[in-house]
Amino acid sequence: MVDGEQHVDHQTRIEHVAPNCFSRELYKGILAGASHGVFNGKVYVHPEAQKTDGKQTNANLLLSDRARVDTKPQLEIFADDVKCTHGATVGRLDRMALFYLESRGIGAALAQRLLTHAFAADVLGTIEVAPVRDALEALSLARYAGSGTAP
């Protein structure tokens, strides 16, 4: 979650070196103002890592015309029997979802904040370390759902 002139840069590398490896990588970005995000992730499957199952996803939500993101998910596979996927999305809030909320009496600004929080909550719920999950949930709620002031 970045705003203003902030820059966030994520470089990841997952290496599968044994048979029957499993990985799920989901990075989500919410960018506002003139912020800039970078995601460069690599999943590397060694020849001996047969039956590997890996998935890498990068999804980004742009909240302004000046926000931008550069995303480069990568797979390097040197095994024959694997199931690996990767992908990236960059987009804006769904106009139909905004219209739906607004047609039910929710103001445009609140509708945007609620949909943005829902985008973040999708990944926040997967965090297993409770103090980290709770702190990030509170930050997201404060920033996007209007329940307080974001730090």
GROMACS .gro file of N, CA and C in nm:
model
  453
    1MET      N    1   0.086  -0.116   0.000
    1MET     CA    2   0.000   0.000   0.000
    1MET      C    3   0.090   0.122   0.000
    2VAL      N    4   0.099   0.188  -0.114
    2VAL     CA    5   0.186   0.305  -0.124
    2VAL      C    6   0.108   0.422  -0.182
    3ASP      N    7   0.157   0.542  -0.152
    3ASP     CA    8   0.090   0.665  -0.193
    3ASP      C    9   0.196   0.773  -0.214
    4GLY      N   10   0.153   0.887  -0.261
    4GLY     CA   11   0.244   0.999  -0.280
    4GLY      C   12   0.353   0.963  -0.379
    5GLU      N   13   0.478   0.988  -0.341
    5GLU     CA   14   0.594   0.958  -0.425
    5GLU      C   15   0.663   0.830  -0.381
    6GLN      N   16   0.599   0.750  -0.298
    6GLN     CA   17   0.662   0.629  -0.246
    6GLN      C   18   0.696   0.530  -0.357
    7HIS      N   19   0.800   0.451  -0.329
    7HIS     CA   20   0.845   0.346  -0.421
    7HIS      C   21   0.859   0.217  -0.341
    8VAL      N   22   0.806   0.109  -0.395
    8VAL     CA   23   0.821  -0.021  -0.329
    8VAL      C   24   0.875  -0.119  -0.434
    9ASP      N   25   0.973  -0.199  -0.394
    9ASP     CA   26   1.041  -0.288  -0.488
    9ASP      C   27   1.055  -0.426  -0.423
   10HIS      N   28   0.991  -0.527  -0.484
   10HIS     CA   29   0.997  -0.663  -0.431
   10HIS      C   30   1.073  -0.751  -0.530
   11GLN      N   31   1.178  -0.815  -0.481
   11GLN     CA   32   1.258  -0.910  -0.559
   11GLN      C   33   1.251  -1.043  -0.485
   12THR      N   34   1.194  -1.145  -0.550
   12THR     CA   35   1.183  -1.275  -0.483
   12THR      C   36   1.243  -1.385  -0.568
   13ARG      N   37   1.285  -1.491  -0.503
   13ARG     CA   38   1.336  -1.610  -0.572
   13ARG      C   39   1.298  -1.731  -0.489
   14ILE      N   40   1.222  -1.819  -0.548
   14ILE     CA   41   1.186  -1.945  -0.485
   14ILE      C   42   1.256  -2.055  -0.562
   15GLU      N   43   1.330  -2.141  -0.490
   15GLU     CA   44   1.401  -2.250  -0.555
   15GLU      C   45   1.343  -2.383  -0.509
   16HIS      N   46   1.305  -2.464  -0.606
   16HIS     CA   47   1.258  -2.600  -0.581
   16HIS      C   48   1.374  -2.693  -0.615
   17VAL      N   49   1.424  -2.766  -0.515
   17VAL     CA   50   1.544  -2.847  -0.535
   17VAL      C   51   1.522  -2.996  -0.506
   18ALA      N   52   1.401  -3.033  -0.468
   18ALA     CA   53   1.371  -3.173  -0.436
   18ALA      C   54   1.237  -3.211  -0.498
   19PRO      N   55   1.212  -3.340  -0.515
   19PRO     CA   56   1.084  -3.383  -0.572
   19PRO      C   57   0.965  -3.342  -0.484
   20ASN      N   58   0.850  -3.326  -0.548
   20ASN     CA   59   0.722  -3.297  -0.480
   20ASN      C   60   0.721  -3.166  -0.403
   21CYS      N   61   0.791  -3.065  -0.453
   21CYS     CA   62   0.788  -2.933  -0.389
   21CYS      C   63   0.655  -2.864  -0.419
   22PHE      N   64   0.617  -2.772  -0.331
   22PHE     CA   65   0.491  -2.699  -0.343
   22PHE      C   66   0.516  -2.554  -0.302
   23SER      N   67   0.468  -2.459  -0.382
   23SER     CA   68   0.478  -2.319  -0.341
   23SER      C   69   0.362  -2.239  -0.398
   24ARG      N   70   0.320  -2.140  -0.321
   24ARG     CA   71   0.219  -2.043  -0.364
   24ARG      C   72   0.273  -1.906  -0.326
   25GLU      N   73   0.285  -1.819  -0.426
   25GLU     CA   74   0.335  -1.684  -0.403
   25GLU      C   75   0.230  -1.586  -0.456
   26LEU      N   76   0.176  -1.502  -0.367
   26LEU     CA   77   0.077  -1.402  -0.406
   26LEU      C   78   0.120  -1.267  -0.352
   27TYR      N   79   0.153  -1.178  -0.442
   27TYR     CA   80   0.187  -1.040  -0.406
   27TYR      C   81   0.079  -0.950  -0.462
   28LYS      N   82   0.024  -0.862  -0.376
   28LYS     CA   83  -0.074  -0.765  -0.420
   28LYS      C   84  -0.023  -0.626  -0.387
   29GLY      N   85  -0.044  -0.534  -0.480
   29GLY     CA   86  -0.005  -0.396  -0.459
   29GLY      C   87  -0.123  -0.303  -0.477
   30ILE      N   88  -0.130  -0.202  -0.391
   30ILE     CA   89  -0.229  -0.095  -0.403
   30ILE      C   90  -0.149   0.034  -0.413
   31LEU      N   91  -0.161   0.100  -0.527
   31LEU     CA   92  -0.079   0.217  -0.554
   31LEU      C   93  -0.165   0.339  -0.582
   32ALA      N   94  -0.137   0.448  -0.510
   32ALA     CA   95  -0.210   0.573  -0.527
   32ALA      C   96  -0.110   0.686  -0.551
   33GLY      N   97  -0.160   0.806  -0.573
   33GLY     CA   98  -0.074   0.922  -0.595
   33GLY      C   99   0.016   0.900  -0.715
   34ALA      N  100   0.144   0.933  -0.699
   34ALA     CA  101   0.244   0.911  -0.805
   34ALA      C  102   0.339   0.800  -0.764
   35SER      N  103   0.289   0.705  -0.687
   35SER     CA  104   0.373   0.597  -0.637
   35SER      C  105   0.413   0.501  -0.749
   36HIS      N  106   0.516   0.423  -0.720
   36HIS     CA  107   0.571   0.329  -0.818
   36HIS      C  108   0.600   0.197  -0.748
   37GLY      N  109   0.553   0.089  -0.807
   37GLY     CA  110   0.579  -0.043  -0.753
   37GLY      C  111   0.653  -0.129  -0.852
   38VAL      N  112   0.736  -0.218  -0.800
   38VAL     CA  113   0.811  -0.312  -0.883
   38VAL      C  114   0.797  -0.450  -0.820
   39PHE      N  115   0.765  -0.549  -0.904
   39PHE     CA  116   0.768  -0.688  -0.861
   39PHE      C  117   0.849  -0.766  -0.963
   40ASN      N  118   0.954  -0.831  -0.915
   40ASN     CA  119   1.038  -0.915  -0.999
   40ASN      C  120   1.056  -1.046  -0.923
   41GLY      N  121   0.979  -1.146  -0.961
   41GLY     CA  122   0.983  -1.272  -0.889
   41GLY      C  123   1.022  -1.386  -0.980
   42LYS      N  124   1.102  -1.476  -0.928
   42LYS     CA  125   1.145  -1.591  -1.006
   42LYS      C  126   1.118  -1.719  -0.928
   43VAL      N  127   1.060  -1.817  -0.996
   43VAL     CA  128   1.047  -1.952  -0.944
   43VAL      C  129   1.142  -2.038  -1.026
   44TYR      N  130   1.237  -2.099  -0.959
   44TYR     CA  131   1.341  -2.179  -1.025
   44TYR      C  132   1.321  -2.325  -0.986
   45VAL      N  133   1.299  -2.411  -1.085
   45VAL     CA  134   1.277  -2.554  -1.060
   45VAL      C  135   1.398  -2.631  -1.111
   46HIS      N  136   1.474  -2.689  -1.019
   46HIS     CA  137   1.594  -2.766  -1.053
   46HIS      C  138   1.555  -2.898  -1.121
   47PRO      N  139   1.646  -2.959  -1.196
   47PRO     CA  140   1.615  -3.083  -1.267
   47PRO      C  141   1.565  -3.196  -1.177
   48GLU      N  142   1.614  -3.204  -1.055
   48GLU     CA  143   1.573  -3.312  -0.965
   48GLU      C  144   1.439  -3.283  -0.895
   49ALA      N  145   1.377  -3.168  -0.919
   49ALA     CA  146   1.253  -3.129  -0.852
   49ALA      C  147   1.129  -3.171  -0.931
   50GLN      N  148   1.125  -3.299  -0.969
   50GLN     CA  149   1.010  -3.352  -1.041
   50GLN      C  150   0.885  -3.344  -0.953
   51LYS      N  151   0.770  -3.335  -1.016
   51LYS     CA  152   0.639  -3.329  -0.947
   51LYS      C  153   0.622  -3.200  -0.867
   52THR      N  154   0.697  -3.096  -0.899
   52THR     CA  155   0.682  -2.967  -0.833
   52THR      C  156   0.549  -2.904  -0.874
   53ASP      N  157   0.486  -2.836  -0.779
   53ASP     CA  158   0.361  -2.765  -0.804
   53ASP      C  159   0.380  -2.622  -0.752
   54GLY      N  160   0.395  -2.527  -0.843
   54GLY     CA  161   0.420  -2.390  -0.803
   54GLY      C  162   0.329  -2.291  -0.873
   55LYS      N  163   0.290  -2.188  -0.800
   55LYS     CA  164   0.206  -2.083  -0.857
   55LYS      C  165   0.256  -1.948  -0.807
   56GLN      N  166   0.274  -1.856  -0.901
   56GLN     CA  167   0.321  -1.721  -0.868
   56GLN      C  168   0.223  -1.621  -0.928
   57THR      N  169   0.171  -1.530  -0.844
   57THR     CA  170   0.074  -1.432  -0.890
   57THR      C  171   0.110  -1.294  -0.835
   58ASN      N  172   0.100  -1.194  -0.922
   58ASN     CA  173   0.118  -1.055  -0.881
   58ASN      C  174  -0.003  -0.976  -0.933
   59ALA      N  175  -0.082  -0.920  -0.841
   59ALA     CA  176  -0.201  -0.841  -0.877
   59ALA      C  177  -0.185  -0.701  -0.821
   60ASN      N  178  -0.215  -0.601  -0.904
   60ASN     CA  179  -0.194  -0.463  -0.864
   60ASN      C  180  -0.317  -0.379  -0.895
   61LEU      N  181  -0.348  -0.289  -0.802
   61LEU     CA  182  -0.461  -0.199  -0.816
   61LEU      C  183  -0.408  -0.057  -0.820
   62LEU      N  184  -0.436   0.013  -0.930
   62LEU     CA  185  -0.392   0.151  -0.946
   62LEU      C  186  -0.508   0.244  -0.911
   63LEU      N  187  -0.487   0.331  -0.814
   63LEU     CA  188  -0.593   0.421  -0.768
   63LEU      C  189  -0.583   0.561  -0.826
   64SER      N  190  -0.480   0.587  -0.906
   64SER     CA  191  -0.466   0.718  -0.969
   64SER      C  192  -0.404   0.702  -1.107
   65ASP      N  193  -0.415   0.807  -1.186
   65ASP     CA  194  -0.357   0.805  -1.321
   65ASP      C  195  -0.205   0.813  -1.319
   66ARG      N  196  -0.148   0.861  -1.208
   66ARG     CA  197  -0.002   0.877  -1.200
   66ARG      C  198   0.068   0.757  -1.137
   67ALA      N  199  -0.008   0.670  -1.070
   67ALA     CA  200   0.053   0.550  -1.009
   67ALA      C  201   0.093   0.454  -1.120
   68ARG      N  202   0.204   0.383  -1.098
   68ARG     CA  203   0.249   0.287  -1.199
   68ARG      C  204   0.316   0.168  -1.132
   69VAL      N  205   0.319   0.058  -1.207
   69VAL     CA  206   0.381  -0.063  -1.155
   69VAL      C  207   0.452  -0.135  -1.269
   70ASP      N  208   0.566  -0.191  -1.237
   70ASP     CA  209   0.640  -0.276  -1.330
   70ASP      C  210   0.641  -0.415  -1.268
   71THR      N  211   0.591  -0.513  -1.341
   71THR     CA  212   0.582  -0.648  -1.286
   71THR      C  213   0.644  -0.748  -1.383
   72LYS      N  214   0.720  -0.841  -1.326
   72LYS     CA  215   0.790  -0.940  -1.408
   72LYS      C  216   0.793  -1.074  -1.334
   73PRO      N  217   0.683  -1.149  -1.338
   73PRO     CA  218   0.687  -1.285  -1.282
   73PRO      C  219   0.761  -1.377  -1.378
   74GLN      N  220   0.844  -1.466  -1.324
   74GLN     CA  221   0.926  -1.552  -1.410
   74GLN      C  222   0.929  -1.696  -1.360
   75LEU      N  223   0.934  -1.788  -1.455
   75LEU     CA  224   0.955  -1.929  -1.424
   75LEU      C  225   1.079  -1.976  -1.499
   76GLU      N  226   1.165  -2.048  -1.430
   76GLU     CA  227   1.277  -2.118  -1.494
   76GLU      C  228   1.264  -2.263  -1.452
   77ILE      N  229   1.228  -2.348  -1.547
   77ILE     CA  230   1.196  -2.487  -1.516
   77ILE      C  231   1.293  -2.580  -1.590
   78PHE      N  232   1.362  -2.663  -1.512
   78PHE     CA  233   1.457  -2.759  -1.570
   78PHE      C  234   1.419  -2.902  -1.536
   79ALA      N  235   1.293  -2.924  -1.498
   79ALA     CA  236   1.239  -3.057  -1.471
   79ALA      C  237   1.128  -3.083  -1.573
   80ASP      N  238   1.101  -3.211  -1.600
   80ASP     CA  239   1.004  -3.247  -1.703
   80ASP      C  240   0.861  -3.263  -1.651
   81ASP      N  241   0.844  -3.303  -1.527
   81ASP     CA  242   0.713  -3.338  -1.474
   81ASP      C  243   0.674  -3.240  -1.364
   82VAL      N  244   0.625  -3.121  -1.404
   82VAL     CA  245   0.589  -3.016  -1.308
   82VAL      C  246   0.456  -2.953  -1.346
   83LYS      N  247   0.397  -2.884  -1.249
   83LYS     CA  248   0.279  -2.803  -1.274
   83LYS      C  249   0.309  -2.665  -1.214
   84CYS      N  250   0.347  -2.571  -1.300
   84CYS     CA  251   0.382  -2.437  -1.253
   84CYS      C  252   0.312  -2.332  -1.339
   85THR      N  253   0.263  -2.227  -1.273
   85THR     CA  254   0.200  -2.116  -1.343
   85THR      C  255   0.249  -1.985  -1.285
   86HIS      N  256   0.238  -1.881  -1.364
   86HIS     CA  257   0.269  -1.747  -1.316
   86HIS      C  258   0.183  -1.648  -1.393
   87GLY      N  259   0.160  -1.532  -1.331
   87GLY     CA  260   0.080  -1.431  -1.398
   87GLY      C  261   0.082  -1.300  -1.322
   88ALA      N  262   0.038  -1.196  -1.392
   88ALA     CA  263   0.034  -1.062  -1.333
   88ALA      C  264  -0.086  -0.986  -1.389
   89THR      N  265  -0.145  -0.902  -1.304
   89THR     CA  266  -0.252  -0.813  -1.347
   89THR      C  267  -0.225  -0.674  -1.291
   90VAL      N  268  -0.263  -0.575  -1.369
   90VAL     CA  269  -0.256  -0.435  -1.329
   90VAL      C  270  -0.386  -0.372  -1.376
   91GLY      N  271  -0.459  -0.310  -1.284
   91GLY     CA  272  -0.585  -0.250  -1.326
   91GLY      C  273  -0.639  -0.152  -1.224
   92ARG      N  274  -0.759  -0.105  -1.255
   92ARG     CA  275  -0.829  -0.009  -1.171
   92ARG      C  276  -0.949  -0.077  -1.106
   93LEU      N  277  -1.016  -0.005  -1.020
   93LEU     CA  278  -1.137  -0.058  -0.957
   93LEU      C  279  -1.243  -0.087  -1.062
   94ASP      N  280  -1.319  -0.191  -1.041
   94ASP     CA  281  -1.424  -0.234  -1.132
   94ASP      C  282  -1.537  -0.131  -1.132
   95ARG      N  283  -1.563  -0.070  -1.246
   95ARG     CA  284  -1.668   0.033  -1.259
   95ARG      C  285  -1.806  -0.023  -1.225
   96MET      N  286  -1.831  -0.149  -1.262
   96MET     CA  287  -1.962  -0.209  -1.232
   96MET      C  288  -1.980  -0.230  -1.082
   97ALA      N  289  -1.875  -0.268  -1.013
   97ALA     CA  290  -1.883  -0.285  -0.868
   97ALA      C  291  -1.906  -0.149  -0.800
   98LEU      N  292  -1.837  -0.046  -0.848
   98LEU     CA  293  -1.859   0.088  -0.795
   98LEU      C  294  -2.004   0.131  -0.817
   99PHE      N  295  -2.053   0.110  -0.939
   99PHE     CA  296  -2.192   0.146  -0.971
   99PHE      C  297  -2.289   0.071  -0.880
  100TYR      N  298  -2.265  -0.057  -0.859
  100TYR     CA  299  -2.353  -0.137  -0.775
  100TYR      C  300  -2.363  -0.078  -0.635
  101LEU      N  301  -2.249  -0.047  -0.575
  101LEU     CA  302  -2.249   0.010  -0.440
  101LEU      C  303  -2.315   0.147  -0.437
  102GLU      N  304  -2.283   0.230  -0.536
  102GLU     CA  305  -2.341   0.364  -0.541
  102GLU      C  306  -2.492   0.357  -0.562
  103SER      N  307  -2.541   0.262  -0.640
  103SER     CA  308  -2.685   0.251  -0.665
  103SER      C  309  -2.761   0.204  -0.541
  104ARG      N  310  -2.688   0.160  -0.440
  104ARG     CA  311  -2.749   0.119  -0.314
  104ARG      C  312  -2.727   0.222  -0.204
  105GLY      N  313  -2.692   0.343  -0.244
  105GLY     CA  314  -2.683   0.453  -0.149
  105GLY      C  315  -2.548   0.475  -0.086
  106ILE      N  316  -2.447   0.403  -0.128
  106ILE     CA  317  -2.312   0.422  -0.074
  106ILE      C  318  -2.243   0.528  -0.161
  107GLY      N  319  -2.189   0.630  -0.097
  107GLY     CA  320  -2.123   0.737  -0.170
  107GLY      C  321  -2.002   0.686  -0.248
  108ALA      N  322  -1.964   0.760  -0.352
  108ALA     CA  323  -1.856   0.718  -0.441
  108ALA      C  324  -1.724   0.699  -0.366
  109ALA      N  325  -1.690   0.791  -0.276
  109ALA     CA  326  -1.562   0.780  -0.204
  109ALA      C  327  -1.560   0.658  -0.113
  110LEU      N  328  -1.669   0.635  -0.041
  110LEU     CA  329  -1.674   0.518   0.047
  110LEU      C  330  -1.675   0.389  -0.034
  111ALA      N  331  -1.747   0.386  -0.146
  111ALA     CA  332  -1.749   0.268  -0.233
  111ALA      C  333  -1.607   0.234  -0.279
  112GLN      N  334  -1.531   0.336  -0.317
  112GLN     CA  335  -1.392   0.313  -0.362
  112GLN      C  336  -1.309   0.258  -0.247
  113ARG      N  337  -1.323   0.314  -0.127
  113ARG     CA  338  -1.246   0.266  -0.012
  113ARG      C  339  -1.282   0.123   0.024
  114LEU      N  340  -1.412   0.090   0.021
  114LEU     CA  341  -1.454  -0.046   0.055
  114LEU      C  342  -1.401  -0.148  -0.044
  115LEU      N  343  -1.407  -0.118  -0.173
  115LEU     CA  344  -1.356  -0.212  -0.274
  115LEU      C  345  -1.204  -0.227  -0.263
  116THR      N  346  -1.135  -0.118  -0.231
  116THR     CA  347  -0.990  -0.124  -0.215
  116THR      C  348  -0.954  -0.209  -0.094
  117HIS      N  349  -1.027  -0.191   0.016
  117HIS     CA  350  -1.001  -0.274   0.134
  117HIS      C  351  -1.030  -0.421   0.103
  118ALA      N  352  -1.134  -0.450   0.029
  118ALA     CA  353  -1.167  -0.589  -0.007
  118ALA      C  354  -1.054  -0.650  -0.089
  119PHE      N  355  -0.993  -0.573  -0.178
  119PHE     CA  356  -0.880  -0.620  -0.258
  119PHE      C  357  -0.765  -0.660  -0.165
  120ALA      N  358  -0.738  -0.578  -0.064
  120ALA     CA  359  -0.629  -0.607   0.031
  120ALA      C  360  -0.667  -0.723   0.123
  121ALA      N  361  -0.792  -0.727   0.168
  121ALA     CA  362  -0.835  -0.829   0.264
  121ALA      C  363  -0.823  -0.969   0.207
  122ASP      N  364  -0.834  -0.982   0.077
  122ASP     CA  365  -0.820  -1.112   0.012
  122ASP      C  366  -0.688  -1.179   0.048
  123VAL      N  367  -0.582  -1.104   0.054
  123VAL     CA  368  -0.452  -1.162   0.088
  123VAL      C  369  -0.422  -1.154   0.237
  124LEU      N  370  -0.474  -1.053   0.305
  124LEU     CA  371  -0.448  -1.040   0.448
  124LEU      C  372  -0.498  -1.161   0.525
  125GLY      N  373  -0.609  -1.217   0.482
  125GLY     CA  374  -0.665  -1.333   0.550
  125GLY      C  375  -0.579  -1.457   0.542
  126THR      N  376  -0.482  -1.460   0.452
  126THR     CA  377  -0.395  -1.577   0.439
  126THR      C  378  -0.272  -1.571   0.529
  127ILE      N  379  -0.249  -1.458   0.596
  127ILE     CA  380  -0.132  -1.443   0.682
  127ILE      C  381  -0.155  -1.523   0.810
  128GLU      N  382  -0.066  -1.616   0.838
  128GLU     CA  383  -0.083  -1.707   0.951
  128GLU      C  384  -0.034  -1.651   1.084
  129VAL      N  385   0.056  -1.555   1.082
  129VAL     CA  386   0.108  -1.497   1.207
  129VAL      C  387   0.010  -1.390   1.253
  130ALA      N  388  -0.065  -1.422   1.358
  130ALA     CA  389  -0.177  -1.337   1.402
  130ALA      C  390  -0.138  -1.191   1.428
  131PRO      N  391  -0.030  -1.161   1.500
  131PRO     CA  392   0.002  -1.019   1.524
  131PRO      C  393   0.030  -0.942   1.394
  132VAL      N  394   0.096  -1.007   1.299
  132VAL     CA  395   0.124  -0.942   1.171
  132VAL      C  396  -0.007  -0.921   1.094
  133ARG      N  397  -0.088  -1.027   1.088
  133ARG     CA  398  -0.217  -1.018   1.018
  133ARG      C  399  -0.304  -0.909   1.078
  134ASP      N  400  -0.314  -0.905   1.211
  134ASP     CA  401  -0.400  -0.808   1.278
  134ASP      C  402  -0.351  -0.665   1.255
  135ALA      N  403  -0.220  -0.644   1.260
  135ALA     CA  404  -0.166  -0.509   1.238
  135ALA      C  405  -0.191  -0.462   1.095
  136LEU      N  406  -0.171  -0.551   0.999
  136LEU     CA  407  -0.195  -0.513   0.860
  136LEU      C  408  -0.343  -0.493   0.831
  137GLU      N  409  -0.427  -0.574   0.892
  137GLU     CA  410  -0.572  -0.558   0.877
  137GLU      C  411  -0.615  -0.422   0.932
  138ALA      N  412  -0.562  -0.384   1.049
  138ALA     CA  413  -0.596  -0.254   1.108
  138ALA      C  414  -0.549  -0.139   1.019
  139LEU      N  415  -0.430  -0.153   0.963
  139LEU     CA  416  -0.378  -0.051   0.872
  139LEU      C  417  -0.468  -0.037   0.749
  140SER      N  418  -0.506  -0.149   0.691
  140SER     CA  419  -0.592  -0.147   0.574
  140SER      C  420  -0.729  -0.087   0.606
  141LEU      N  421  -0.787  -0.128   0.718
  141LEU     CA  422  -0.916  -0.073   0.759
  141LEU      C  423  -0.908   0.078   0.779
  142ALA      N  424  -0.802   0.122   0.847
  142ALA     CA  425  -0.787   0.265   0.872
  142ALA      C  426  -0.769   0.344   0.743
  143ARG      N  427  -0.692   0.290   0.653
  143ARG     CA  428  -0.662   0.362   0.530
  143ARG      C  429  -0.777   0.356   0.431
  144TYR      N  430  -0.842   0.241   0.418
  144TYR     CA  431  -0.937   0.224   0.309
  144TYR      C  432  -1.083   0.214   0.352
  145ALA      N  433  -1.111   0.170   0.473
  145ALA     CA  434  -1.252   0.158   0.512
  145ALA      C  435  -1.296   0.272   0.602
  146GLY      N  436  -1.202   0.360   0.639
  146GLY     CA  437  -1.239   0.478   0.714
  146GLY      C  438  -1.259   0.458   0.862
  147SER      N  439  -1.203   0.350   0.920
  147SER     CA  440  -1.222   0.327   1.064
  147SER      C  441  -1.102   0.377   1.143
  148GLY      N  442  -1.074   0.503   1.134
  148GLY     CA  443  -0.962   0.560   1.207
  148GLY      C  444  -0.866   0.627   1.112
  149THR      N  445  -0.746   0.652   1.161
  149THR     CA  446  -0.646   0.719   1.081
  149THR      C  447  -0.531   0.625   1.056
  150ALA      N  448  -0.492   0.611   0.931
  150ALA     CA  449  -0.380   0.524   0.897
  150ALA      C  450  -0.250   0.585   0.942
  151PRO      N  451  -0.158   0.503   0.991
  151PRO     CA  452  -0.027   0.555   1.031
  151PRO      C  453   0.052   0.602   0.911
   0.00000   0.00000   0.00000
